[in-house]
Amino acid sequence: MARQYSLKRQILSQRIYWICLIVLNNVALNVEANDVNCIVYNEEFMECRWSHTEGKPNRTLFHWYTSRPPEECGNYIQENGYNVGCYFSKDKVIEFEDFFIYTNGSNDSENTSTLSNPYQLQNQVKLYPPANMTLNMTENNELLLSWETPAKLLKCRMYEIRHRSNKDKDWQSQVITAQTKYVLSSVDPEKFYTFQVRSKINQYCANTKLWSEWSPAIQWGKDPVQPEGSAGLRTIITVVSLLGLILLVIFATKNERLKVIIIPKIPNPGRSFDPLFNNHDGNFQDWLGVPKDALEGFNSTYHENVCIVTESPVNPSQSGVHGGSYEQSGMTQIPGKLPILATKGEIQPKSTSPALLFSDIAVFVESSSYSITKSG
């Protein structure tokens, strides 16, 4: 009896679906290509979304399964007052059964409708990314990456792991099935490694291409780059410092007292010399106040006569032992006597004996001016 009731219900749903098709084919409607996209998130709820174009009429959504009659969306998703999607709770999601969607929009100028092809909702499942990831170094110099996953659909999940070091430009990836761990061999302790994981339903449980989002990155090793938080903090400190400096300059220009404190005036040394020119006419001694007696004590009273030295040719035949004679001119000072003026040729010894020559040299030394003349 229950089987007959189920069969009748399925036939009724199919008839309703064909009636909708007949109506769409016979009524003058603008039937557009289906732009509705339905995603079942982690088998917990479903959202069917479409795009809204400015100027187009607001759209309503009807949905049904093969075993259920059509019904309108009970929870619309709106943006700027327009319907852009429909939210389905978990009890509204049925897998391994055809699911149909019909949208209709109308205003004073046009009617627009879309009819989707049947969905198999098990193929529309998008899982959440893996959580609670851990990374440990083993005794064999290997990195062990592990994560947690719900017990539900554990055997239906597959994972993609990608990793790279700070020396690599591209990611290296690997796909594994029914495992929640990954081992990276030959780890270089001088490198910095980054890992991410995502998951989806495998081909044994559904036919889907919807991968989850990538998990948050987990890292291991020596980080050669400073954390982003430090760079952001330095940026904030720099900006705040510049703003503070700008505000300080603005306040300093408007507040004279603050300006004197921050930027003290440089004294003018020229004002100290004003009395030198205004009161003493540039007389440096008067300006300093030095007594005249002290200044006269520095004047020189010593006088020295000029001693002129000339050289005369000497006749080699008359030079004797030393081969020459000498002349003295000028003032000759003899101790205890007045200076004697000697003229040229007055003292011209003809003898060349050594005794006479040395006595004459003594006279020359005492003379303040002398000349040597070579006899010709």
PDB file of N, CA and C in Angstrom, residues 157-161 173-182:
ATOM      1  N   ARG A 157      35.530  11.455   1.654  1.00  0.00           N
ATOM      2  CA  ARG A 157      36.325  12.673   1.487  1.00  0.00           C
ATOM      3  C   ARG A 157      37.665  12.372   0.825  1.00  0.00           C
ATOM      4  N   MET A 158      38.114  13.328   0.057  1.00  0.00           N
ATOM      5  CA  MET A 158      39.465  13.321  -0.491  1.00  0.00           C
ATOM      6  C   MET A 158      40.084  14.685  -0.222  1.00  0.00           C
ATOM      7  N   TYR A 159      41.412  14.720  -0.184  1.00  0.00           N
ATOM      8  CA  TYR A 159      42.104  15.940   0.223  1.00  0.00           C
ATOM      9  C   TYR A 159      43.207  16.280  -0.776  1.00  0.00           C
ATOM     10  N   GLU A 160      43.440  17.561  -0.902  1.00  0.00           N
ATOM     11  CA  GLU A 160      44.577  18.058  -1.677  1.00  0.00           C
ATOM     12  C   GLU A 160      45.466  18.866  -0.736  1.00  0.00           C
ATOM     13  N   ILE A 161      46.718  18.485  -0.673  1.00  0.00           N
ATOM     14  CA  ILE A 161      47.701  19.182   0.169  1.00  0.00           C
ATOM     15  C   ILE A 161      48.662  19.922  -0.739  1.00  0.00           C
ATOM     16  N   SER A 173      51.772  20.058  -4.943  1.00  0.00           N
ATOM     17  CA  SER A 173      50.506  19.540  -4.421  1.00  0.00           C
ATOM     18  C   SER A 173      50.421  18.030  -4.598  1.00  0.00           C
ATOM     19  N   GLN A 174      49.576  17.438  -3.765  1.00  0.00           N
ATOM     20  CA  GLN A 174      49.337  16.000  -3.828  1.00  0.00           C
ATOM     21  C   GLN A 174      47.934  15.724  -3.309  1.00  0.00           C
ATOM     22  N   VAL A 175      47.232  14.781  -3.959  1.00  0.00           N
ATOM     23  CA  VAL A 175      45.867  14.408  -3.589  1.00  0.00           C
ATOM     24  C   VAL A 175      45.901  13.057  -2.899  1.00  0.00           C
ATOM     25  N   ILE A 176      45.219  12.961  -1.761  1.00  0.00           N
ATOM     26  CA  ILE A 176      45.124  11.698  -1.026  1.00  0.00           C
ATOM     27  C   ILE A 176      43.658  11.433  -0.713  1.00  0.00           C
ATOM     28  N   THR A 177      43.321  10.167  -0.441  1.00  0.00           N
ATOM     29  CA  THR A 177      41.947   9.755  -0.185  1.00  0.00           C
ATOM     30  C   THR A 177      41.873   9.017   1.143  1.00  0.00           C
ATOM     31  N   ALA A 178      40.816   9.337   1.916  1.00  0.00           N
ATOM     32  CA  ALA A 178      40.503   8.621   3.162  1.00  0.00           C
ATOM     33  C   ALA A 178      41.654   8.652   4.154  1.00  0.00           C
ATOM     34  N   GLN A 179      42.446   9.693   4.160  1.00  0.00           N
ATOM     35  CA  GLN A 179      43.503   9.865   5.150  1.00  0.00           C
ATOM     36  C   GLN A 179      43.435  11.281   5.695  1.00  0.00           C
ATOM     37  N   THR A 180      43.905  11.426   6.903  1.00  0.00           N
ATOM     38  CA  THR A 180      43.913  12.752   7.531  1.00  0.00           C
ATOM     39  C   THR A 180      45.318  13.131   7.988  1.00  0.00           C
ATOM     40  N   LYS A 181      46.307  12.667   7.247  1.00  0.00           N
ATOM     41  CA  LYS A 181      47.692  13.035   7.551  1.00  0.00           C
ATOM     42  C   LYS A 181      48.519  12.985   6.274  1.00  0.00           C
ATOM     43  N   TYR A 182      49.632  13.718   6.337  1.00  0.00           N
ATOM     44  CA  TYR A 182      50.538  13.788   5.187  1.00  0.00           C
ATOM     45  C   TYR A 182      51.956  13.931   5.723  1.00  0.00           C
TER      46      TYR A 182
END
